[in-house]
Coordinates of C-alpha atoms in Angstrom, one line a residue:
X1 CA 31.0 26.0 3.8
X2 CA 29.0 27.8 6.3
X3 CA 25.7 25.7 5.2
X4 CA 27.7 22.6 6.4
X5 CA 28.1 21.4 2.8
X6 CA 31.7 18.8 2.4
X7 CA 33.8 21.1 -0.1
X8 CA 34.2 18.2 -2.2
X9 CA 30.1 18.6 -2.9
X10 CA 30.2 22.3 -2.5
X11 CA 28.1 22.7 -5.5
X12 CA 24.7 21.3 -3.7
X13 CA 25.6 24.7 -1.3
X14 CA 22.8 26.8 -2.9
X15 CA 20.3 24.4 -2.9
X16 CA 20.8 23.1 0.8
X17 CA 20.3 26.7 1.8
X18 CA 17.6 27.1 -0.5
X19 CA 15.6 23.9 1.4
X20 CA 15.9 21.7 -1.8
X21 CA 18.2 18.6 -0.4
X22 CA 18.2 17.0 3.3
X23 CA 21.7 16.4 4.9
X24 CA 21.1 12.6 4.0
X25 CA 20.9 13.2 0.1
X26 CA 24.6 15.6 0.4
X27 CA 25.8 12.9 2.2
X28 CA 25.1 10.6 -0.3
X29 CA 26.3 12.4 -2.7
X30 CA 29.7 13.0 -0.6
X31 CA 30.3 9.3 -0.1
X32 CA 29.9 8.2 -3.9
X33 CA 32.1 11.2 -4.8
X34 CA 34.8 9.9 -2.6
X35 CA 34.6 5.8 -3.6
X36 CA 35.2 7.0 -7.0
X37 CA 37.6 9.5 -6.9
X38 CA 35.6 12.6 -7.7
X39 CA 32.5 12.9 -10.2
X40 CA 31.3 16.4 -11.8
X41 CA 28.7 18.4 -10.1
X42 CA 26.5 17.5 -12.5
X43 CA 26.9 13.4 -11.6
X44 CA 26.3 15.1 -8.0
X45 CA 23.9 17.1 -8.0
X46 CA 21.8 13.9 -9.9
X47 CA 22.7 11.8 -7.4
X48 CA 21.1 14.3 -4.9
X49 CA 18.5 14.5 -7.0
X50 CA 17.5 11.2 -7.2
X51 CA 17.4 10.7 -3.8
X52 CA 15.3 13.7 -2.9
X53 CA 12.5 12.3 -5.4
X54 CA 12.4 8.6 -3.6
X55 CA 12.1 11.0 -0.2
X56 CA 9.2 12.8 -1.8
X57 CA 7.0 9.5 -2.9
X58 CA 8.9 9.6 -6.8
X59 CA 10.3 6.6 -8.4
X60 CA 12.5 8.6 -10.1
X61 CA 13.8 12.3 -10.8
X62 CA 13.6 13.9 -14.3
X63 CA 16.4 15.9 -15.3
X64 CA 14.3 18.2 -17.8
X65 CA 11.6 19.4 -15.1
X66 CA 13.7 19.4 -11.4
X67 CA 12.0 21.9 -9.9
X68 CA 8.6 19.7 -10.7
X69 CA 9.5 17.8 -7.5
X70 CA 7.0 19.3 -4.9
X71 CA 7.8 19.4 -1.1
X72 CA 5.4 17.3 1.1
X73 CA 4.5 17.9 4.2
X74 CA 6.8 19.7 7.1
X75 CA 6.3 18.4 10.2
X76 CA 6.4 21.1 13.3
X77 CA 7.0 24.1 11.4
X78 CA 6.3 26.1 8.4
X79 CA 7.3 25.1 4.7
X80 CA 9.9 26.2 2.7
X81 CA 8.6 28.4 -0.2
X82 CA 10.3 26.5 -2.3
X83 CA 8.2 28.0 -5.5
X84 CA 10.2 31.2 -4.6
X85 CA 13.6 29.6 -4.4
X86 CA 13.5 27.0 -6.7
X87 CA 13.4 29.5 -10.0
X88 CA 16.8 31.8 -8.6
X89 CA 18.8 28.2 -8.7
X90 CA 21.1 27.4 -11.3
X91 CA 20.2 24.2 -12.8
X92 CA 22.4 22.4 -15.1
X93 CA 20.9 23.0 -19.3
X94 CA 19.5 19.6 -19.5
X95 CA 21.6 18.7 -22.4
X96 CA 25.1 19.3 -20.5
X97 CA 23.5 17.5 -17.4
X98 CA 22.3 14.4 -19.4
X99 CA 25.5 13.8 -21.4
X100 CA 27.3 14.2 -18.2
X101 CA 25.2 11.5 -15.8
X102 CA 24.9 9.2 -19.1
X103 CA 29.2 9.3 -19.4
X104 CA 29.7 8.7 -15.6
X105 CA 29.9 5.1 -15.9
X106 CA 31.2 4.7 -12.0
X107 CA 28.2 6.0 -10.8
X108 CA 25.6 5.2 -13.1
X109 CA 24.2 2.2 -15.0
X110 CA 22.7 2.7 -18.5
X111 CA 19.5 1.1 -18.5
X112 CA 18.4 2.7 -21.8
X113 CA 21.0 0.4 -23.7
X114 CA 20.4 -3.1 -21.9
X115 CA 16.9 -3.5 -19.8
X116 CA 16.2 -6.4 -20.1
X117 CA 16.9 -8.2 -16.9
X118 CA 18.3 -6.1 -13.6
X119 CA 20.8 -8.3 -13.1
X120 CA 22.5 -7.8 -16.0
X121 CA 23.4 -3.9 -15.4
X122 CA 26.5 -3.5 -13.7
X123 CA 25.7 -2.5 -10.1
X124 CA 26.3 1.5 -9.9
X125 CA 24.3 3.7 -7.5
X126 CA 22.3 5.4 -10.3
X127 CA 20.8 3.7 -13.3
X128 CA 19.7 6.0 -16.4
X129 CA 17.3 5.2 -18.6
X130 CA 17.4 7.9 -21.2
X131 CA 14.9 9.6 -19.6
X132 CA 14.4 9.0 -15.8
X133 CA 17.3 8.9 -13.2
X134 CA 16.6 6.4 -10.4
X135 CA 18.2 5.0 -7.3
X136 CA 19.2 1.7 -8.3
X137 CA 17.3 -0.3 -5.9
X138 CA 13.9 1.6 -7.1
X139 CA 14.8 1.3 -10.8
X140 CA 14.6 -2.6 -9.7
X141 CA 11.5 -2.6 -7.8
X142 CA 9.8 -0.6 -11.0
X143 CA 11.6 -3.5 -13.6
X144 CA 10.4 -6.4 -11.2
X145 CA 6.6 -4.9 -11.4
X146 CA 6.9 -4.3 -14.5
X147 CA 8.2 -7.7 -15.7
X148 CA 6.0 -9.6 -13.2
X149 CA 2.4 -8.3 -14.6
X150 CA 3.9 -8.4 -18.5
X151 CA 4.9 -12.2 -17.6
X152 CA 1.6 -13.0 -15.8
X153 CA -0.5 -11.6 -18.4
X154 CA 0.9 -13.7 -21.1
X155 CA 0.7 -16.8 -19.2
X156 CA -1.9 -19.2 -20.1
X157 CA -4.4 -20.5 -17.9
X158 CA -3.2 -24.1 -16.7
X159 CA -4.7 -26.9 -18.8
X160 CA -6.0 -28.4 -15.5
X161 CA -7.9 -25.7 -15.0
X162 CA -9.4 -25.5 -18.7
X163 CA -12.3 -28.0 -17.9
X164 CA -13.9 -25.0 -15.6
X165 CA -14.7 -23.0 -18.8
X166 CA -17.7 -25.0 -19.6
X167 CA -19.2 -23.5 -16.3
X168 CA -18.0 -20.3 -16.6
X169 CA -20.7 -18.9 -18.2
X170 CA -23.9 -20.8 -16.2
X171 CA -21.5 -19.5 -12.9
X172 CA -21.6 -16.0 -13.9
X173 CA -25.0 -16.1 -14.8
X174 CA -26.1 -17.0 -11.8
X175 CA -24.0 -14.4 -9.6
X176 CA -24.2 -11.6 -12.4
X177 CA -27.4 -12.4 -13.8
X178 CA -27.8 -13.2 -17.6
X179 CA -26.0 -11.2 -20.4
X180 CA -28.8 -8.4 -21.5
X181 CA -28.3 -7.8 -25.3
X182 CA -27.0 -4.4 -25.6
X183 CA -25.8 -3.7 -22.6
X184 CA -22.1 -4.5 -20.8
X185 CA -22.2 -5.6 -17.1
X186 CA -18.7 -4.4 -16.1
X187 CA -18.6 -6.1 -13.1
X188 CA -19.1 -9.4 -15.0
X189 CA -16.9 -8.3 -17.8
X190 CA -14.4 -8.0 -14.8
X191 CA -15.0 -11.2 -13.0
X192 CA -14.8 -13.3 -16.6
X193 CA -11.5 -11.8 -17.2
X194 CA -9.9 -13.1 -14.1
X195 CA -11.9 -16.6 -14.4
X196 CA -10.2 -16.4 -18.2
X197 CA -6.3 -14.5 -17.5
X198 CA -5.6 -15.3 -13.9
X199 CA -5.0 -12.1 -13.9
X200 CA -7.3 -8.9 -13.7
X201 CA -7.1 -5.0 -12.5
X202 CA -10.4 -3.6 -11.5
X203 CA -10.9 -0.1 -10.9
X204 CA -13.1 2.5 -9.8
X205 CA -14.4 5.1 -7.3
X206 CA -16.0 4.5 -4.4
X207 CA -19.6 2.6 -4.8
X208 CA -19.3 1.5 -8.0
X209 CA -19.1 -2.1 -7.2
X210 CA -15.6 -3.2 -6.8
X211 CA -16.4 -4.6 -3.3
X212 CA -19.2 -6.9 -5.2
X213 CA -17.5 -7.5 -7.9
X214 CA -14.8 -9.0 -5.8
X215 CA -17.0 -10.7 -3.3
X216 CA -19.0 -12.5 -6.5
X217 CA -15.5 -13.3 -8.1
X218 CA -14.8 -15.4 -5.1
X219 CA -18.4 -17.1 -4.9
X220 CA -18.1 -17.8 -8.5
X221 CA -14.7 -19.4 -8.0
X222 CA -16.4 -21.8 -5.5
X223 CA -19.1 -22.2 -7.3
X224 CA -17.0 -23.2 -10.6
X225 CA -15.1 -25.8 -8.7
X226 CA -18.7 -27.2 -7.3
X227 CA -19.6 -27.5 -10.6
X228 CA -16.5 -29.0 -11.5
X229 CA -16.7 -32.0 -8.9
X230 CA -13.3 -30.8 -7.2
X231 CA -11.9 -28.7 -4.1
X232 CA -12.7 -24.8 -4.0
X233 CA -9.3 -23.5 -5.3
X234 CA -7.2 -21.6 -1.9
X235 CA -8.2 -18.0 -1.7
X236 CA -6.2 -15.2 0.2
X237 CA -7.7 -11.7 0.8
X238 CA -5.9 -8.9 1.6
X239 CA -5.2 -4.9 1.9
X240 CA -2.5 -2.9 2.8
X241 CA -3.8 -1.4 6.1
X242 CA -5.5 -3.4 8.9
X243 CA -8.3 -0.9 8.6
X244 CA -8.6 -1.5 5.2
X245 CA -8.6 -4.9 5.6
X246 CA -11.4 -4.8 8.2
X247 CA -13.2 -3.3 6.1
X248 CA -12.7 -4.9 3.2
X249 CA -14.1 -8.3 5.2
X250 CA -16.8 -6.7 6.7
X251 CA -17.9 -5.0 3.1
X252 CA -17.7 -8.3 1.2
X253 CA -19.7 -10.5 4.0
X254 CA -22.8 -7.6 3.2
X255 CA -22.5 -8.8 0.2
X256 CA -22.1 -12.6 0.3
X257 CA -25.1 -12.7 3.0
X258 CA -27.1 -10.5 -0.1
X259 CA -25.9 -13.4 -2.4
X260 CA -27.3 -15.8 -0.2
X261 CA -30.4 -14.4 0.3
X262 CA -31.0 -14.3 -3.6
X263 CA -30.3 -18.0 -3.4
X264 CA -27.5 -17.5 -5.9
X265 CA -25.2 -19.3 -3.4
X266 CA -25.6 -21.9 -0.9
X267 CA -25.1 -22.4 2.1
X268 CA -21.8 -24.6 1.6
X269 CA -20.3 -21.8 -0.3
X270 CA -21.1 -19.1 2.1
X271 CA -19.7 -20.8 4.6
X272 CA -16.2 -21.5 2.3
X273 CA -16.2 -17.8 1.7
X274 CA -17.2 -17.2 5.3
X275 CA -13.7 -18.4 6.5
X276 CA -11.8 -16.0 4.2
X277 CA -10.5 -13.1 6.4
X278 CA -8.7 -10.6 4.9
X279 CA -5.3 -9.6 6.0
X280 CA -2.7 -7.2 5.5
X281 CA -0.5 -7.7 2.8
X282 CA 2.8 -7.6 5.0
X283 CA 0.8 -10.3 6.9
X284 CA 0.2 -12.1 4.1
X285 CA 3.7 -12.3 3.1
X286 CA 5.1 -12.3 6.2
X287 CA 7.0 -9.2 6.2
X288 CA 7.9 -7.2 9.4
X289 CA 10.6 -4.6 10.4
X290 CA 14.2 -6.1 10.1
X291 CA 13.8 -9.4 8.7
X292 CA 13.1 -10.9 5.1
X293 CA 9.7 -11.9 4.4
X294 CA 8.2 -14.8 5.0
X295 CA 7.4 -15.6 1.7
X296 CA 9.3 -14.7 -2.0
X297 CA 10.6 -15.8 -5.0
X298 CA 11.7 -18.5 -3.8
X299 CA 9.0 -19.9 -1.6
X300 CA 6.0 -18.7 -2.9
X301 CA 2.2 -18.3 -1.4
X302 CA 0.3 -21.3 -1.0
X303 CA -2.7 -19.7 -2.4
X304 CA -4.5 -20.3 -5.8
X305 CA -6.1 -17.1 -5.8
X306 CA -5.1 -14.0 -4.4
X307 CA -7.7 -10.5 -4.7
X308 CA -5.9 -7.4 -3.2
X309 CA -7.7 -5.0 -2.2
X310 CA -7.5 -1.2 -2.3
X311 CA -4.3 -1.0 -4.4
X312 CA -3.8 2.7 -4.6
X313 CA -2.4 2.5 -0.9
X314 CA 0.3 0.0 -1.8
X315 CA 3.9 1.4 -2.5
X316 CA 6.3 0.3 -5.3
X317 CA 8.5 -1.7 -2.8
X318 CA 5.8 -3.4 -1.7
X319 CA 3.9 -4.5 -4.7
X320 CA 7.7 -5.6 -5.6
X321 CA 7.6 -8.0 -2.7
X322 CA 4.4 -9.3 -3.2
X323 CA 4.2 -10.1 -6.7
X324 CA 7.5 -12.1 -5.9
X325 CA 5.5 -13.7 -3.2
X326 CA 2.9 -15.0 -5.7
X327 CA 2.6 -18.3 -7.4
X328 CA 3.3 -17.9 -11.8
X329 CA 0.5 -20.1 -11.9
X330 CA -1.6 -18.5 -9.1
X331 CA -4.6 -16.0 -9.9
X332 CA -4.3 -12.2 -9.0
X333 CA -6.9 -9.6 -9.1
X334 CA -5.8 -6.0 -8.0
X335 CA -8.7 -3.6 -7.1
X336 CA -8.7 0.2 -6.4
X337 CA -9.2 3.8 -7.1
X338 CA -6.9 5.1 -9.5
X339 CA -8.1 8.7 -8.4
X340 CA -7.4 8.5 -4.2
X341 CA -4.8 9.8 -2.5
X342 CA -1.5 7.3 -3.4
X343 CA 0.8 5.3 -1.6
X344 CA 2.6 7.5 1.1
X345 CA 5.7 5.6 0.5
X346 CA 7.2 6.0 -3.4
X347 CA 5.1 5.3 -6.2
X348 CA 1.5 5.5 -7.7
X349 CA 1.2 1.9 -8.3
X350 CA -2.7 1.8 -9.1
X351 CA -2.8 4.9 -11.8
X352 CA 0.7 3.7 -13.4
X353 CA -1.3 0.0 -13.7
X354 CA -4.5 1.6 -15.0
X355 CA -2.8 3.4 -17.3
X356 CA -4.9 5.7 -19.9
X357 CA -7.4 3.2 -19.7
X358 CA -8.5 5.3 -16.2
X359 CA -9.4 8.3 -18.8
X360 CA -11.3 5.7 -21.1
X361 CA -8.5 6.3 -23.8
X362 CA -7.1 3.0 -25.9
X363 CA -4.1 2.0 -25.4
X364 CA -1.7 -1.1 -26.0
X365 CA 0.6 -2.5 -24.0
X366 CA 1.1 -6.3 -21.8
X367 CA -1.9 -5.1 -19.9
X368 CA -4.6 -4.6 -22.4
X369 CA -7.6 -6.4 -22.0
X370 CA -7.4 -6.7 -18.1
X371 CA -8.6 -3.6 -17.2
X372 CA -12.2 -3.0 -16.3
X373 CA -12.9 0.7 -15.3
X374 CA -16.2 0.6 -13.1
X375 CA -18.3 3.8 -13.8
X376 CA -21.7 3.5 -12.6
X377 CA -22.2 4.5 -8.9
X378 CA -24.2 2.2 -6.5
X379 CA -23.4 3.1 -2.8
X380 CA -25.2 6.3 -3.2
X381 CA -26.5 7.0 -7.1
X382 CA -24.8 9.2 -10.0
X383 CA -27.6 12.2 -9.1
X384 CA -26.2 12.0 -5.2
X385 CA -24.8 15.3 -4.2
X386 CA -21.4 13.4 -2.4
X387 CA -21.5 11.5 -5.7
X388 CA -21.5 15.1 -7.5
X389 CA -19.2 16.4 -5.2
X390 CA -15.9 13.7 -5.8
X391 CA -17.1 13.9 -9.7
X392 CA -16.3 17.6 -9.4
X393 CA -13.7 17.4 -7.0
X394 CA -11.8 14.6 -9.1
X395 CA -12.5 16.4 -12.4
X396 CA -10.6 19.6 -10.7
X397 CA -14.0 21.7 -11.6
X398 CA -13.7 24.6 -9.1
X399 CA -17.1 26.0 -10.3
X400 CA -18.9 22.4 -10.2
X401 CA -17.3 22.1 -6.6
X402 CA -18.9 25.3 -5.4
X403 CA -22.0 25.3 -7.3
X404 CA -22.7 21.3 -5.1
X405 CA -22.2 22.8 -2.1
X406 CA -24.6 26.1 -3.0
X407 CA -27.1 23.8 -4.1
X408 CA -27.5 20.4 -1.4
X409 CA -28.2 20.2 2.2
X410 CA -25.9 17.4 2.1
X411 CA -22.9 19.4 1.6
X412 CA -21.6 21.8 3.8
X413 CA -18.4 24.3 3.1
X414 CA -17.4 26.1 6.5
X415 CA -14.8 29.1 6.7
X416 CA -12.3 28.5 9.6
X417 CA -13.0 32.4 10.2
X418 CA -16.6 31.7 10.1
X419 CA -17.0 31.3 14.5
X420 CA -21.0 30.6 14.4
X421 CA -20.6 28.1 12.1
X422 CA -17.7 26.4 13.4
X423 CA -19.3 26.3 16.8
X424 CA -22.7 24.9 15.7
X425 CA -20.0 22.0 13.6
X426 CA -18.0 21.5 16.9
X427 CA -21.2 20.4 18.9
X428 CA -22.5 18.2 16.2
X429 CA -19.1 16.3 16.7
X430 CA -19.0 16.4 20.1
X431 CA -22.3 15.0 20.1
X432 CA -21.5 12.4 18.6
X433 CA -18.6 12.0 20.6
X434 CA -20.8 11.8 23.5
X435 CA -22.9 8.7 21.6
X436 CA -19.8 6.6 21.6
X437 CA -18.7 7.0 25.3
X438 CA -22.1 6.0 25.9
X439 CA -22.6 3.2 23.6
X440 CA -18.8 2.0 24.9
X441 CA -20.0 2.2 28.9
X442 CA -23.3 0.5 28.6
X443 CA -23.7 -3.1 30.1
X444 CA -25.9 -4.8 27.3
X445 CA -23.1 -7.3 26.3
X446 CA -22.4 -5.4 23.3
X447 CA -20.7 -2.5 23.5
X448 CA -18.0 -2.7 21.9
X449 CA -19.7 -3.0 18.7
X450 CA -22.4 -0.5 19.5
X451 CA -19.6 2.2 20.2
X452 CA -17.9 1.3 17.0
X453 CA -21.1 1.7 15.2
X454 CA -21.6 5.3 17.1
X455 CA -18.7 6.4 15.7
X456 CA -19.2 5.7 12.3
X457 CA -21.7 8.2 12.1
X458 CA -19.7 11.0 12.0
X459 CA -15.2 11.6 11.6
X460 CA -13.1 14.5 11.2
X461 CA -10.8 13.8 8.7
X462 CA -8.0 16.5 8.9
X463 CA -4.6 17.0 6.1
X464 CA -1.9 18.0 9.0
X465 CA -1.5 16.1 12.2
X466 CA -0.4 19.1 14.2
X467 CA -1.3 23.3 13.6
X468 CA -4.8 24.6 13.5
X469 CA -7.2 22.5 11.7
X470 CA -5.4 19.4 12.2
X471 CA -5.8 16.5 13.8
X472 CA -4.1 17.6 17.3
X473 CA -6.8 20.0 17.3
X474 CA -10.4 18.6 16.6
X475 CA -9.0 15.7 19.3
X476 CA -8.1 18.8 21.9
X477 CA -12.0 20.4 20.6
X478 CA -13.8 16.8 21.3
X479 CA -11.7 16.3 24.8
X480 CA -12.2 19.7 26.3
X481 CA -16.0 19.2 25.5
X482 CA -16.0 15.6 27.0
X483 CA -14.2 16.5 29.9
X484 CA -15.8 19.8 30.9
X485 CA -19.3 17.5 30.9
X486 CA -17.4 15.0 33.1
X487 CA -17.8 12.4 30.3
X488 CA -14.4 10.8 30.4
X489 CA -11.5 10.5 33.5
X490 CA -8.2 9.4 32.3
X491 CA -6.2 8.5 29.5
X492 CA -7.7 5.3 28.7
X493 CA -11.4 6.4 29.2
X494 CA -13.9 4.1 27.9
X495 CA -15.1 5.4 24.8
X496 CA -11.8 6.7 23.9
X497 CA -11.3 5.6 20.1
X498 CA -8.2 5.1 19.1
X499 CA -6.2 3.8 15.9
X500 CA -3.1 1.7 15.7
X501 CA 0.1 3.5 14.3
X502 CA 2.4 0.3 14.0
X503 CA 1.8 -3.7 13.6
X504 CA 2.1 -5.8 16.3
X505 CA 2.2 -9.6 15.7
X506 CA 1.8 -10.7 19.3
X507 CA -1.9 -9.3 19.2
X508 CA -2.4 -9.2 15.7
X509 CA -3.3 -6.3 15.8
X510 CA -1.8 -4.2 12.2
X511 CA -1.1 -0.6 11.6
X512 CA -4.4 1.2 11.1
X513 CA -6.8 -0.3 13.0
X514 CA -9.5 1.0 14.7
X515 CA -11.3 0.1 18.4
X516 CA -12.9 1.5 21.0
X517 CA -11.8 1.2 25.1
X518 CA -14.9 -0.6 26.7
X519 CA -15.1 -1.5 30.2
X520 CA -14.7 -5.4 31.2
X521 CA -16.2 -4.8 34.4
X522 CA -13.7 -7.1 35.9
X523 CA -12.1 -5.5 39.6
X524 CA -10.7 -2.4 39.7
X525 CA -12.1 -0.6 36.4
X526 CA -10.4 -3.0 33.9
X527 CA -10.3 -1.9 30.5
X528 CA -9.7 -3.1 26.9
X529 CA -10.4 -2.2 23.2
X530 CA -12.8 -3.7 21.0
X531 CA -10.9 -3.8 17.9
X532 CA -12.9 -3.6 14.7
X533 CA -12.3 -7.2 12.9
X534 CA -13.8 -9.3 10.0
X535 CA -16.6 -11.4 11.7
X536 CA -17.2 -8.5 14.4
X537 CA -15.1 -6.3 17.3
X538 CA -12.4 -8.4 19.7
X539 CA -11.4 -7.2 22.8
X540 CA -7.7 -6.6 23.7
X541 CA -6.3 -5.2 27.0
X542 CA -5.4 -1.5 26.9
X543 CA -1.9 -3.0 28.9
X544 CA -1.2 -4.8 25.5
X545 CA -1.6 -1.7 23.7
X546 CA 1.2 0.5 23.9
X547 CA 1.5 1.7 19.9
X548 CA -2.2 3.6 19.4
X549 CA -3.0 7.3 18.9
X550 CA -6.8 8.7 20.0
X551 CA -8.9 8.9 17.3
X552 CA -11.3 11.3 17.5
X553 CA -9.8 13.0 14.3
X554 CA -7.6 11.2 11.5
X555 CA -5.5 12.0 9.0
X556 CA -6.8 11.6 5.2
X557 CA -4.6 9.5 4.5
X558 CA -5.4 7.1 7.2
X559 CA -8.8 7.2 6.6
X560 CA -8.0 5.6 3.0
X561 CA -10.2 2.1 3.0
X562 CA -13.1 3.7 5.5
X563 CA -16.3 4.8 4.9
X564 CA -18.7 6.9 7.2
X565 CA -21.8 8.5 7.3
X566 CA -20.4 12.2 7.5
X567 CA -17.3 13.3 6.6
X568 CA -16.0 16.3 8.0
X569 CA -12.8 17.5 6.2
X570 CA -10.9 20.0 7.7
X571 CA -8.3 21.8 5.2
X572 CA -5.3 23.8 6.8
X573 CA -6.1 27.4 7.2
X574 CA -3.2 28.8 5.1
X575 CA -2.0 27.4 1.3
X576 CA 0.0 24.0 2.0
X577 CA 1.9 21.4 -0.1
X578 CA 0.0 19.1 1.4
X579 CA -3.8 19.6 0.1
X580 CA -3.9 18.4 -3.3
X581 CA -7.1 17.3 -5.4
X582 CA -6.5 13.3 -4.8
X583 CA -6.8 14.8 -1.0
X584 CA -9.4 16.2 -1.2
X585 CA -11.5 13.4 -3.2
X586 CA -10.3 10.8 -0.9
X587 CA -11.7 12.7 2.1
X588 CA -14.9 13.3 0.2
X589 CA -15.3 10.0 -0.8
X590 CA -15.1 8.6 2.6
X591 CA -18.7 9.9 3.6
X592 CA -22.0 8.3 2.5
X593 CA -24.2 10.7 2.8
X594 CA -22.9 13.8 4.5
X595 CA -20.0 15.9 3.6
X596 CA -18.8 19.0 5.5
X597 CA -15.5 20.8 4.4
X598 CA -13.7 23.1 6.7
X599 CA -11.6 25.5 4.4
X600 CA -11.1 29.0 2.7
X601 CA -11.6 29.8 -0.3
X602 CA -7.9 30.1 -1.7
X603 CA -7.3 26.7 0.2
X604 CA -10.3 25.1 -1.6
X605 CA -9.3 26.8 -5.2
X606 CA -5.8 24.7 -4.4
X607 CA -6.6 21.8 -3.2
X608 CA -9.2 21.2 -6.3
X609 CA -6.4 22.6 -8.8
X610 CA -3.7 21.0 -8.0
X611 CA -3.0 17.0 -8.7
X612 CA -0.6 14.8 -7.1
X613 CA 2.2 14.7 -9.6
X614 CA 5.0 11.9 -9.0
X615 CA 7.5 11.1 -11.5
X616 CA 7.3 6.9 -12.4
X617 CA 8.9 4.8 -15.4
X618 CA 6.2 1.8 -14.7
X619 CA 3.2 3.0 -16.6
X620 CA 5.6 4.1 -19.6
X621 CA 6.7 -0.2 -19.4
X622 CA 3.3 -0.8 -19.0
X623 CA 1.6 0.7 -21.6
X624 CA 2.4 2.5 -25.2

């Protein structure tokens, strides 16, 4: 065929021509067709659709409305106009399509007939559960996550720890204050659930007290053991990325210092907690490309408690591997914001786990009573302009978004066609960059920390990596300004901010770690990178870092887990499949004090109106 589609799967040709399927999906359909001796065009289309779904972040495909699978960013070129091409394609009638898929026993396993145990299903390329069509691997990931959480939710507290309950109220009173009549302290409630049930999910937006909750929960674990006269438990802290782990460590450190200052914990507990250094999930379970994770179902992590932050960034496969690695008797606390961007990989784990409780709805299921949704903004107050804007975006209320920009000096909306306003913004960003360079070139002995602090004043967060108003565009603008004033010289110039793009076990650098180049002061102008880390920056020679990028601007996805005083949010100059409500919400909520959004009215309206929609069956397994 002219489209390059093999004749055996020629039915996929029109979909390939329309940009729906990529070669990998066609190839998979062709291989399966050949191995089983031929299958119907409906089954071939189902195979390609299930594969395409995972490429776009969905766990599965829904045959009812396959056209709802929306493309992500297309690097290096314009996005296909799928909305105009999909309706013209001939999708099979759902009833006949489902019947054909369900009857293809050599290709499809029927989970709707027996879905209790993954290993009880016949090994087939696809799994059909009566509503969703999965690649077998992703159905197994989903089933294992649902089963592991359900089993953990139903496990009683180990008999050896029941004596802890006599000290629980005393500990919680000390850390969270006594319970006031008629009031519900949600942070205390979340900590109590974790202590009593050994599984807790803590959800909430930025500044609602998630970090305070987990910091004081960790302190409660130590205090409870202290009151009982036993050794403190072994606790692991983790986050999906190096940046999020470092931020988790910094934020917990601040909360523990406050608790120490208030006298609610002593030096011994403070010292014990100070030794808990968050790591990435991959590092925690010993996972690395090309090898099996060190810890898994046959070798559990040596911890009594595992607390995971920024779970919204965790993909379905990673959650499965994490749950496999944690002992069934260990406590588990999952923390995150279900309204933030979902993982760049497959799944919507946090929103699926939080389920209907995210919207205040009542529901039953294995996780009933284990989810606490924190709602009171503490970082900037409920009346803060940033909080008002974030809430308007979260609700998808464009009028409220525009009102927030119009009514508050801390919020700015700049059109990409407003040359004067853009020039003013560029000057402000360039001035911030100069302060980073100047701090990194100081000679007081704290250049690394000073430069990282300066870098946290203003940050450009872009939706795209390339093109107008992209990460690359803003980096070029900043470096051109610095170069024109003679403030930078070579590639590894002093003050250059960098972000790691891959894990490096030799240096201990994780994907997403942030650093700034500083001078070592040695002969020949040697330079190192002061990398942000829990407990303060550490310096790594530039010669040992080869997988980093300049970070005067970063993608909004990579900004998750960070916090800045002033967030400059740069959206595409024209409508794009990448823009979504979650993308804008995530970017806005990185700011503590000020937000500037660079976007035209059409793009802004599109971002506010369009939530991310991914097909997943995990929520159905956890909530009824």
